[in-house]
Each structure stands twice: as structure tokens, then as C-alpha cells.
């Protein structure tokens, strides 16, 4: 797909470039904030799976320059290197690795965070079950990390894909947070299973010990808490525990914001001359998978064989 064709077919992609966001995802976080007022009073943030950095850009813009922002701190973590963003400490690391948690706590000087978010998505293999499993493990790692760094009353927001066991996840989250809502911002395509869990009011139960355990499954992590597990009775009948259903909210101004599944002609909707030409991305990828091929092409070492 050519750049200008993508500009027409994806209004948020184009708007991101016009407004200086590194990715269209910025609009998803901004629309979630519009609905839930997520950034109010927030000074310490951990942005997990943050590259190329549009969420961190939005957080930096919303948090700094406001009252009490002098000691504000944003840490952005990703496997990929990230170009610098004002007021953001970037960390190239794996969120599933225990050392990453240590580094975040070190940056915060032992203080806890008000807000942890994760827009994580692993590379897709195409094997559906494996992809679903890896995504679930990534969410679990983000949640485990959040429980270790969030202060009581803090907020956790994460991307999820509404699959088979999503109600089990809601049950698990409700065990740790006062309020769990599933939200779909307008910038997220309706055709995608993607949505965001917004968990407000971190309230670890007495006896709950937050820890990062990359070696366990979600079910093992919550073992012993009686959340949504099927119980096998002596007479071999099975009691399914009641599963939670989280309220589902569509957000982003339904009249004012764009529909991410619609195609908008470029030059009719926008009057500026800039909007007629195709814009370059705000931030070129720092370590794209095709980097080596580009270097080889530049040196004339790339041969195409038929
Ligand atoms: C959709 S992108 C995030 C976009 C970002 N929120 C933004 O606004 O620019 C998903 C990111 O998850 C990162 N990721 C996947 N697995 C990870 C892991 N185990 N640790 C850290 N980052 C990870 C990928 O490198 C990728 O950059």
C-alpha cells in the first residue's frame, strides 16, 4: 500500500503525522483519558512496550507543565531502542525480565508509580494459539510488573484482545482493583478484537504478595484465590465459578472524532495545503527488521535472484 493510499484509508495514521505523534496509537490513549480522566494528579508513570513512543509523548505533554510536575517522572520500556522524548527516561529492556523491574524502581528512587500502562503486542507468528498464548503472557507480565510498582489507588491500563478467556482475566483484575472496565477508543478499529482494560484503584488484598514470575501461567499466578476456576467435585461433576463481566465502554467523542474503519478523502476534509501531500513519519523506526537489507542495498551487496 502506498503512503498516500494509507493516508486516505487510515485517518488516524495521517492525523498522527500532522500533529507530530510517532504513532496513531497516541489517539487511543488520549481518547481513554478523555473518558476516564486518567492523568489527573499523576506524576509517576511507567509506559510498558512503549516504542516508538506516542503514548510517552502524550503522557509527557499532559503531565509536564502542570502543577506538581516538578518531580514528575515517566519511564518508557521497550525491547526496541527509542529516540529521546522530552521528560521521558527510556529503557531498552524486556518487560518479562525481573531486572527490568529493578531498573524501574531504581529510576523512581524506590517510590511507587501512579499510573502503569502497556500497549504491548508481540510479533505475530501466524499460529493463532501460540500468538494468543504469547499475548496473554505479555499481559500477565505487564500486570505483575504493575502490581510491584503501583501505589495503592493507582491505575493500570493495558491492551487486550478479547478472546476466549477474557472474562477470567476480568475476574483476576477485579481481585486487585476497585474498578475494571473494558474500553474501546474510536481510534481502535472496530474490526479488531483489540480493546483496553482500564483498572482503577489498585487495592492489593491482605496477604497478596506482588511479584514478577515470568515462569508461571496466569492461572498459576492467581492460584489459591479461587478466581474463575472450575472445581472438580468428588462425584466428578464440575462447578464453574461465576465469571466476571466487565462493563464495556466505547470512547472517544462519537460525533467529533473520526471512525477508524472509514476512508476519508484527504483534500475535501482538510483545507490546509499540507494535508494534500503525503507526510513522512514523525519518527523513522530506530531498528527496523529490514535495516540490514537496506544497508546491503546501499553497499550494492543485495542481489535479487529469480
Ligand atoms: C504497538 S507497539 C507500542 C506502541 C506505543 N504504545 C506507541 O504509542 O508508540 C508494541 C510494542 O511492544 C513491544 N514489546 C513486545 N514485547 C515486549 C517485551 N517483552 N518487552 C518490552 N517490549 C515489548 C514491541 O517492541 C513494540 O514496540
mmCIF file of C-alpha atoms and ligand atoms in Angstrom:
data_model
loop_
_atom_site.group_PDB
_atom_site.id
_atom_site.type_symbol
_atom_site.label_atom_id
_atom_site.label_comp_id
_atom_site.label_asym_id
_atom_site.label_seq_id
_atom_site.Cartn_x
_atom_site.Cartn_y
_atom_site.Cartn_z
ATOM 1 C CA UNK A 1 0.000 0.000 0.000
ATOM 2 C CA UNK A 2 1.413 3.412 -0.959
ATOM 3 C CA UNK A 3 1.884 6.131 1.633
ATOM 4 C CA UNK A 4 -0.890 8.378 0.290
ATOM 5 C CA UNK A 5 -3.291 5.477 -0.041
ATOM 6 C CA UNK A 6 -2.665 4.641 3.644
ATOM 7 C CA UNK A 7 -3.193 8.338 4.452
ATOM 8 C CA UNK A 8 -6.666 8.114 2.926
ATOM 9 C CA UNK A 9 -7.574 4.750 4.344
ATOM 10 C CA UNK A 10 -6.327 5.458 7.840
ATOM 11 C CA UNK A 11 -7.294 8.897 9.073
ATOM 12 C CA UNK A 12 -5.581 8.389 12.448
ATOM 13 C CA UNK A 13 -2.315 7.478 10.713
ATOM 14 C CA UNK A 14 -2.470 10.744 8.806
ATOM 15 C CA UNK A 15 -3.604 12.835 11.770
ATOM 16 C CA UNK A 16 -0.734 11.403 13.862
ATOM 17 C CA UNK A 17 1.780 12.658 11.300
ATOM 18 C CA UNK A 18 0.086 16.053 11.052
ATOM 19 C CA UNK A 19 0.059 16.515 14.823
ATOM 20 C CA UNK A 20 3.571 15.180 15.460
ATOM 21 C CA UNK A 21 2.730 11.858 17.125
ATOM 22 C CA UNK A 22 5.105 8.987 16.430
ATOM 23 C CA UNK A 23 2.231 6.520 16.043
ATOM 24 C CA UNK A 24 -1.539 6.579 15.589
ATOM 25 C CA UNK A 25 -1.829 4.786 18.975
ATOM 26 C CA UNK A 26 -1.483 8.187 20.693
ATOM 27 C CA UNK A 27 -5.152 8.849 19.895
ATOM 28 C CA UNK A 28 -6.211 5.667 21.687
ATOM 29 C CA UNK A 29 -4.604 6.774 24.955
ATOM 30 C CA UNK A 30 -5.892 10.351 24.552
ATOM 31 C CA UNK A 31 -9.434 9.067 23.966
ATOM 32 C CA UNK A 32 -9.178 6.773 27.001
ATOM 33 C CA UNK A 33 -8.026 9.782 29.013
ATOM 34 C CA UNK A 34 -10.969 11.843 27.738
ATOM 35 C CA UNK A 35 -13.324 9.194 29.073
ATOM 36 C CA UNK A 36 -11.632 8.282 32.365
ATOM 37 C CA UNK A 37 -9.538 11.356 33.254
ATOM 38 C CA UNK A 38 -6.582 9.021 33.719
ATOM 39 C CA UNK A 39 -3.815 11.601 34.057
ATOM 40 C CA UNK A 40 -5.374 13.666 36.851
ATOM 41 C CA UNK A 41 -2.859 14.082 39.686
ATOM 42 C CA UNK A 42 -0.478 11.616 38.050
ATOM 43 C CA UNK A 43 3.248 12.332 38.406
ATOM 44 C CA UNK A 44 4.951 8.935 38.157
ATOM 45 C CA UNK A 45 4.313 6.797 35.121
ATOM 46 C CA UNK A 46 5.611 3.549 33.690
ATOM 47 C CA UNK A 47 4.879 3.138 29.987
ATOM 48 C CA UNK A 48 5.490 -0.512 29.081
ATOM 49 C CA UNK A 49 6.038 -1.692 25.491
ATOM 50 C CA UNK A 50 6.375 1.946 24.595
ATOM 51 C CA UNK A 51 8.187 2.144 21.220
ATOM 52 C CA UNK A 52 8.121 4.139 19.046
ATOM 53 C CA UNK A 53 6.786 6.332 21.851
ATOM 54 C CA UNK A 54 3.499 8.036 21.000
ATOM 55 C CA UNK A 55 1.955 7.154 24.393
ATOM 56 C CA UNK A 56 5.034 8.560 26.143
ATOM 57 C CA UNK A 57 4.776 11.701 24.009
ATOM 58 C CA UNK A 58 1.132 12.115 25.045
ATOM 59 C CA UNK A 59 1.942 11.429 28.709
ATOM 60 C CA UNK A 60 4.843 13.877 28.668
ATOM 61 C CA UNK A 61 2.659 16.573 27.116
ATOM 62 C CA UNK A 62 -0.244 16.008 29.509
ATOM 63 C CA UNK A 63 1.783 15.696 32.715
ATOM 64 C CA UNK A 64 4.645 18.183 32.443
ATOM 65 C CA UNK A 65 3.951 21.873 32.752
ATOM 66 C CA UNK A 66 1.038 21.128 35.118
ATOM 67 C CA UNK A 67 1.101 21.920 38.860
ATOM 68 C CA UNK A 68 3.247 19.473 40.877
ATOM 69 C CA UNK A 69 5.046 18.283 37.750
ATOM 70 C CA UNK A 70 8.492 19.277 39.111
ATOM 71 C CA UNK A 71 9.165 15.815 40.465
ATOM 72 C CA UNK A 72 7.193 14.022 37.739
ATOM 73 C CA UNK A 73 8.872 11.047 36.106
ATOM 74 C CA UNK A 74 7.987 8.912 33.105
ATOM 75 C CA UNK A 75 9.840 5.679 32.357
ATOM 76 C CA UNK A 76 9.284 4.108 28.947
ATOM 77 C CA UNK A 77 10.339 0.491 28.403
ATOM 78 C CA UNK A 78 10.607 -1.442 25.148
ATOM 79 C CA UNK A 79 12.643 -4.201 23.531
ATOM 80 C CA UNK A 80 13.338 -1.745 20.716
ATOM 81 C CA UNK A 81 15.561 1.307 21.150
ATOM 82 C CA UNK A 82 13.585 4.566 21.297
ATOM 83 C CA UNK A 83 14.588 8.054 20.215
ATOM 84 C CA UNK A 84 14.576 10.515 23.132
ATOM 85 C CA UNK A 85 11.327 12.191 24.249
ATOM 86 C CA UNK A 86 11.201 15.261 26.491
ATOM 87 C CA UNK A 87 10.936 14.362 30.195
ATOM 88 C CA UNK A 88 10.927 10.625 29.466
ATOM 89 C CA UNK A 89 13.581 8.130 30.629
ATOM 90 C CA UNK A 90 13.775 5.374 28.040
ATOM 91 C CA UNK A 91 14.846 1.866 28.914
ATOM 92 C CA UNK A 92 15.620 -0.746 26.289
ATOM 93 C CA UNK A 93 14.567 -3.888 28.121
ATOM 94 C CA UNK A 94 12.260 -6.880 28.221
ATOM 95 C CA UNK A 95 9.251 -6.317 30.492
ATOM 96 C CA UNK A 96 9.190 -10.029 31.363
ATOM 97 C CA UNK A 97 12.706 -9.882 32.847
ATOM 98 C CA UNK A 98 12.972 -9.314 36.638
ATOM 99 C CA UNK A 99 15.963 -6.962 36.165
ATOM 100 C CA UNK A 100 13.661 -4.534 34.299
ATOM 101 C CA UNK A 101 11.553 -4.102 37.430
ATOM 102 C CA UNK A 102 14.702 -3.432 39.474
ATOM 103 C CA UNK A 103 15.795 -0.743 37.000
ATOM 104 C CA UNK A 104 12.394 0.972 37.065
ATOM 105 C CA UNK A 105 12.356 1.042 40.874
ATOM 106 C CA UNK A 106 15.905 2.415 40.795
ATOM 107 C CA UNK A 107 14.852 5.254 38.461
ATOM 108 C CA UNK A 108 11.907 6.055 40.765
ATOM 109 C CA UNK A 109 14.269 6.094 43.765
ATOM 110 C CA UNK A 110 12.141 3.462 45.493
ATOM 111 C CA UNK A 111 8.920 5.482 45.133
ATOM 112 C CA UNK A 112 5.806 3.945 43.632
ATOM 113 C CA UNK A 113 4.017 4.862 40.398
ATOM 114 C CA UNK A 114 0.536 6.384 39.998
ATOM 115 C CA UNK A 115 -0.048 5.022 36.529
ATOM 116 C CA UNK A 116 1.223 1.991 34.608
ATOM 117 C CA UNK A 117 0.207 1.369 31.021
ATOM 118 C CA UNK A 118 1.049 -1.263 28.457
ATOM 119 C CA UNK A 119 0.300 -1.237 24.752
ATOM 120 C CA UNK A 120 2.311 -4.422 24.271
ATOM 121 C CA UNK A 121 1.996 -6.601 21.241
ATOM 122 C CA UNK A 122 4.371 -9.449 20.474
ATOM 123 C CA UNK A 123 5.488 -10.207 16.936
ATOM 124 C CA UNK A 124 2.770 -12.297 15.337
ATOM 125 C CA UNK A 125 3.798 -15.803 14.252
ATOM 126 C CA UNK A 126 0.571 -16.598 12.405
ATOM 127 C CA UNK A 127 -0.025 -19.638 14.613
ATOM 128 C CA UNK A 128 -3.211 -18.479 16.285
ATOM 129 C CA UNK A 129 -2.966 -20.464 19.548
ATOM 130 C CA UNK A 130 0.686 -19.583 20.032
ATOM 131 C CA UNK A 131 0.007 -15.881 19.338
ATOM 132 C CA UNK A 132 -2.874 -15.869 21.822
ATOM 133 C CA UNK A 133 -0.684 -17.559 24.450
ATOM 134 C CA UNK A 134 2.241 -15.132 23.990
ATOM 135 C CA UNK A 135 -0.118 -12.144 24.160
ATOM 136 C CA UNK A 136 -1.659 -13.493 27.384
ATOM 137 C CA UNK A 137 1.813 -13.952 28.899
ATOM 138 C CA UNK A 138 2.759 -10.401 27.912
ATOM 139 C CA UNK A 139 -0.352 -9.004 29.625
ATOM 140 C CA UNK A 140 0.421 -11.089 32.696
ATOM 141 C CA UNK A 141 3.978 -9.727 32.810
ATOM 142 C CA UNK A 142 2.666 -6.165 32.494
ATOM 143 C CA UNK A 143 0.155 -6.821 35.267
ATOM 144 C CA UNK A 144 2.739 -8.457 37.540
ATOM 145 C CA UNK A 145 5.102 -5.562 36.987
ATOM 146 C CA UNK A 146 2.261 -3.101 37.641
ATOM 147 C CA UNK A 147 1.429 -4.770 40.963
ATOM 148 C CA UNK A 148 5.087 -4.375 42.004
ATOM 149 C CA UNK A 149 5.403 -0.684 41.143
ATOM 150 C CA UNK A 150 1.891 0.777 41.564
ATOM 151 C CA UNK A 151 0.956 2.623 44.677
ATOM 152 C CA UNK A 152 -2.338 1.811 46.385
ATOM 153 C CA UNK A 153 -5.083 3.630 44.487
ATOM 154 C CA UNK A 154 -3.034 3.650 41.253
ATOM 155 C CA UNK A 155 -4.273 2.921 37.731
ATOM 156 C CA UNK A 156 -3.320 0.234 35.229
ATOM 157 C CA UNK A 157 -4.271 0.374 31.545
ATOM 158 C CA UNK A 158 -3.390 -2.395 29.098
ATOM 159 C CA UNK A 159 -4.187 -3.515 25.616
ATOM 160 C CA UNK A 160 -6.035 -6.825 25.462
ATOM 161 C CA UNK A 161 -7.539 -8.912 22.709
ATOM 162 C CA UNK A 162 -10.995 -10.097 23.637
ATOM 163 C CA UNK A 163 -10.583 -13.833 23.220
ATOM 164 C CA UNK A 164 -11.908 -16.960 24.876
ATOM 165 C CA UNK A 165 -10.766 -16.357 28.447
ATOM 166 C CA UNK A 166 -11.163 -12.625 28.707
ATOM 167 C CA UNK A 167 -13.813 -12.931 31.444
ATOM 168 C CA UNK A 168 -11.309 -14.880 33.537
ATOM 169 C CA UNK A 169 -8.843 -12.008 33.173
ATOM 170 C CA UNK A 170 -11.544 -9.518 34.283
ATOM 171 C CA UNK A 171 -12.123 -11.683 37.370
ATOM 172 C CA UNK A 172 -8.423 -11.702 38.174
ATOM 173 C CA UNK A 173 -8.117 -7.950 37.719
ATOM 174 C CA UNK A 174 -11.201 -7.291 39.843
ATOM 175 C CA UNK A 175 -9.391 -9.118 42.626
ATOM 176 C CA UNK A 176 -6.718 -6.409 42.583
ATOM 177 C CA UNK A 177 -8.511 -3.229 41.515
ATOM 178 C CA UNK A 178 -11.645 -1.393 42.701
ATOM 179 C CA UNK A 179 -12.988 -0.937 39.194
ATOM 180 C CA UNK A 180 -12.256 -2.777 35.927
ATOM 181 C CA UNK A 181 -13.680 -1.509 32.657
ATOM 182 C CA UNK A 182 -13.129 -2.711 29.133
ATOM 183 C CA UNK A 183 -12.901 0.254 26.757
ATOM 184 C CA UNK A 184 -12.729 0.599 23.015
ATOM 185 C CA UNK A 185 -11.495 4.010 21.855
ATOM 186 C CA UNK A 186 -12.645 5.197 18.450
ATOM 187 C CA UNK A 187 -9.070 5.185 17.169
ATOM 188 C CA UNK A 188 -9.032 1.396 17.598
ATOM 189 C CA UNK A 189 -10.583 -0.299 14.585
ATOM 190 C CA UNK A 190 -13.955 -1.932 15.248
ATOM 191 C CA UNK A 191 -12.826 -4.748 13.015
ATOM 192 C CA UNK A 192 -10.059 -5.592 15.512
ATOM 193 C CA UNK A 193 -10.517 -7.588 18.737
ATOM 194 C CA UNK A 194 -8.240 -5.055 20.415
ATOM 195 C CA UNK A 195 -9.590 -3.176 23.392
ATOM 196 C CA UNK A 196 -8.154 -1.747 26.605
ATOM 197 C CA UNK A 197 -8.686 -2.744 30.192
ATOM 198 C CA UNK A 198 -8.825 0.256 32.454
ATOM 199 C CA UNK A 199 -8.189 -0.820 36.055
ATOM 200 C CA UNK A 200 -8.779 1.935 38.570
ATOM 201 C CA UNK A 201 -7.869 1.901 42.275
ATOM 202 C CA UNK A 202 -5.146 -0.676 42.886
ATOM 203 C CA UNK A 203 -6.136 -2.402 46.109
ATOM 204 C CA UNK A 204 -3.971 -5.436 46.867
ATOM 205 C CA UNK A 205 -5.774 -7.798 49.242
ATOM 206 C CA UNK A 206 -4.245 -8.560 52.629
ATOM 207 C CA UNK A 207 -1.788 -11.396 52.141
ATOM 208 C CA UNK A 208 -1.290 -10.685 48.434
ATOM 209 C CA UNK A 209 2.393 -10.559 47.634
ATOM 210 C CA UNK A 210 3.185 -8.769 44.387
ATOM 211 C CA UNK A 211 5.943 -10.498 42.445
ATOM 212 C CA UNK A 212 7.297 -10.867 38.931
ATOM 213 C CA UNK A 213 7.048 -14.537 37.934
ATOM 214 C CA UNK A 214 7.743 -14.909 34.211
ATOM 215 C CA UNK A 215 7.793 -18.687 34.622
ATOM 216 C CA UNK A 216 4.122 -19.138 35.538
ATOM 217 C CA UNK A 217 0.831 -19.027 33.664
ATOM 218 C CA UNK A 218 -1.934 -16.576 34.592
ATOM 219 C CA UNK A 219 -3.856 -19.347 36.306
ATOM 220 C CA UNK A 220 -0.848 -20.378 38.392
ATOM 221 C CA UNK A 221 -0.174 -16.758 39.305
ATOM 222 C CA UNK A 222 -3.671 -16.411 40.765
ATOM 223 C CA UNK A 223 -3.760 -19.910 42.228
ATOM 224 C CA UNK A 224 -5.400 -20.263 45.613
ATOM 225 C CA UNK A 225 -7.505 -17.152 45.175
ATOM 226 C CA UNK A 226 -10.495 -19.011 43.796
ATOM 227 C CA UNK A 227 -10.968 -16.811 40.762
ATOM 228 C CA UNK A 228 -13.000 -18.247 37.933
ATOM 229 C CA UNK A 229 -11.562 -21.742 38.314
ATOM 230 C CA UNK A 230 -13.554 -24.851 37.551
ATOM 231 C CA UNK A 231 -13.759 -27.168 40.584
ATOM 232 C CA UNK A 232 -13.959 -30.931 40.171
ATOM 233 C CA UNK A 233 -16.287 -32.438 42.811
ATOM 234 C CA UNK A 234 -15.924 -35.892 44.372
ATOM 235 C CA UNK A 235 -18.843 -37.159 42.269
ATOM 236 C CA UNK A 236 -16.923 -35.940 39.177
ATOM 237 C CA UNK A 237 -19.372 -33.098 38.499
ATOM 238 C CA UNK A 238 -17.779 -29.731 37.775
ATOM 239 C CA UNK A 239 -18.687 -26.448 39.452
ATOM 240 C CA UNK A 240 -17.746 -23.490 37.339
ATOM 241 C CA UNK A 241 -17.193 -20.404 39.445
ATOM 242 C CA UNK A 242 -19.107 -17.366 38.408
ATOM 243 C CA UNK A 243 -17.092 -15.354 35.911
ATOM 244 C CA UNK A 244 -16.976 -11.573 35.887
ATOM 245 C CA UNK A 245 -18.215 -9.465 33.045
ATOM 246 C CA UNK A 246 -16.546 -6.081 32.860
ATOM 247 C CA UNK A 247 -18.601 -3.109 31.661
ATOM 248 C CA UNK A 248 -17.772 -2.324 28.054
ATOM 249 C CA UNK A 249 -17.475 1.325 27.021
ATOM 250 C CA UNK A 250 -16.909 2.800 23.583
ATOM 251 C CA UNK A 251 -14.987 6.047 23.997
ATOM 252 C CA UNK A 252 -13.644 8.963 22.013
ATOM 253 C CA UNK A 253 -16.123 11.693 21.144
ATOM 254 C CA UNK A 254 -18.612 9.828 18.963
ATOM 255 C CA UNK A 255 -19.514 12.958 16.993
ATOM 256 C CA UNK A 256 -16.238 14.818 16.990
ATOM 257 C CA UNK A 257 -13.675 12.083 16.426
ATOM 258 C CA UNK A 258 -13.024 10.025 13.335
ATOM 259 C CA UNK A 259 -14.187 6.500 12.640
ATOM 260 C CA UNK A 260 -11.032 4.415 12.282
ATOM 261 C CA UNK A 261 -12.694 1.989 9.870
ATOM 262 C CA UNK A 262 -13.835 4.692 7.443
ATOM 263 C CA UNK A 263 -11.950 6.118 4.463
ATOM 264 C CA UNK A 264 -11.703 9.897 4.320
ATOM 265 C CA UNK A 265 -10.748 11.765 1.161
ATOM 266 C CA UNK A 266 -7.679 13.827 2.001
ATOM 267 C CA UNK A 267 -8.312 17.111 0.266
ATOM 268 C CA UNK A 268 -12.026 17.558 0.976
ATOM 269 C CA UNK A 269 -11.933 17.082 4.726
ATOM 270 C CA UNK A 270 -8.841 19.206 5.358
ATOM 271 C CA UNK A 271 -8.298 22.635 3.937
ATOM 272 C CA UNK A 272 -4.560 23.086 4.584
ATOM 273 C CA UNK A 273 -2.214 22.544 1.668
ATOM 274 C CA UNK A 274 -0.062 20.329 3.893
ATOM 275 C CA UNK A 275 -2.876 17.850 4.154
ATOM 276 C CA UNK A 276 -2.837 17.273 0.401
ATOM 277 C CA UNK A 277 0.635 15.868 0.273
ATOM 278 C CA UNK A 278 1.812 12.706 1.895
ATOM 279 C CA UNK A 279 3.734 13.390 5.105
ATOM 280 C CA UNK A 280 6.772 11.477 6.292
ATOM 281 C CA UNK A 281 6.516 9.569 9.573
ATOM 282 C CA UNK A 282 7.328 11.691 12.633
ATOM 283 C CA UNK A 283 9.952 9.191 13.783
ATOM 284 C CA UNK A 284 11.602 6.712 11.453
ATOM 285 C CA UNK A 285 11.996 3.239 13.033
ATOM 286 C CA UNK A 286 15.249 3.090 15.033
ATOM 287 C CA UNK A 287 15.904 -0.619 14.489
ATOM 288 C CA UNK A 288 13.593 -1.943 11.768
ATOM 289 C CA UNK A 289 13.812 -5.642 10.919
ATOM 290 C CA UNK A 290 14.729 -4.654 7.342
ATOM 291 C CA UNK A 291 17.694 -2.461 8.468
ATOM 292 C CA UNK A 292 20.332 -4.988 7.376
ATOM 293 C CA UNK A 293 18.730 -5.342 3.929
ATOM 294 C CA UNK A 294 18.786 -1.544 3.496
ATOM 295 C CA UNK A 295 22.482 -1.396 4.404
ATOM 296 C CA UNK A 296 23.290 -4.224 1.993
ATOM 297 C CA UNK A 297 21.311 -2.478 -0.761
ATOM 298 C CA UNK A 298 23.230 0.767 -0.154
ATOM 299 C CA UNK A 299 26.541 -1.093 -0.462
ATOM 300 C CA UNK A 300 25.328 -2.919 -3.603
ATOM 301 C CA UNK A 301 25.542 -6.259 -1.800
ATOM 302 C CA UNK A 302 21.893 -7.154 -2.193
ATOM 303 C CA UNK A 303 21.210 -9.417 -5.161
ATOM 304 C CA UNK A 304 17.713 -10.369 -6.194
ATOM 305 C CA UNK A 305 17.648 -13.916 -7.562
ATOM 306 C CA UNK A 306 14.747 -15.311 -9.525
HETATM 307 C C1 LIG B 1 2.003 -1.444 19.391
HETATM 308 S S1 LIG B 1 3.657 -1.184 19.867
HETATM 309 C C2 LIG B 1 3.520 0.048 21.100
HETATM 310 C C3 LIG B 1 3.182 1.415 20.573
HETATM 311 C C4 LIG B 1 3.365 2.501 21.591
HETATM 312 N N1 LIG B 1 2.363 2.459 22.636
HETATM 313 C C5 LIG B 1 3.313 3.882 20.970
HETATM 314 O O1 LIG B 1 2.364 4.589 21.252
HETATM 315 O O2 LIG B 1 4.214 4.248 20.240
HETATM 316 C C6 LIG B 1 4.019 -2.643 20.763
HETATM 317 C C7 LIG B 1 5.424 -2.695 21.338
HETATM 318 O O3 LIG B 1 5.518 -3.804 22.239
HETATM 319 C C8 LIG B 1 6.903 -4.085 22.343
HETATM 320 N N2 LIG B 1 7.122 -5.346 23.068
HETATM 321 C C9 LIG B 1 6.650 -6.580 22.755
HETATM 322 N N3 LIG B 1 7.094 -7.488 23.659
HETATM 323 C C10 LIG B 1 7.843 -6.803 24.582
HETATM 324 C C11 LIG B 1 8.561 -7.184 25.750
HETATM 325 N N4 LIG B 1 8.602 -8.443 26.161
HETATM 326 N N5 LIG B 1 9.237 -6.222 26.436
HETATM 327 C C12 LIG B 1 9.220 -4.935 26.020
HETATM 328 N N6 LIG B 1 8.549 -4.512 24.915
HETATM 329 C C13 LIG B 1 7.871 -5.437 24.201
HETATM 330 C C14 LIG B 1 7.323 -4.132 20.882
HETATM 331 O O4 LIG B 1 8.727 -3.997 20.745
HETATM 332 C C15 LIG B 1 6.536 -2.931 20.309
HETATM 333 O O5 LIG B 1 7.343 -1.784 20.223
#
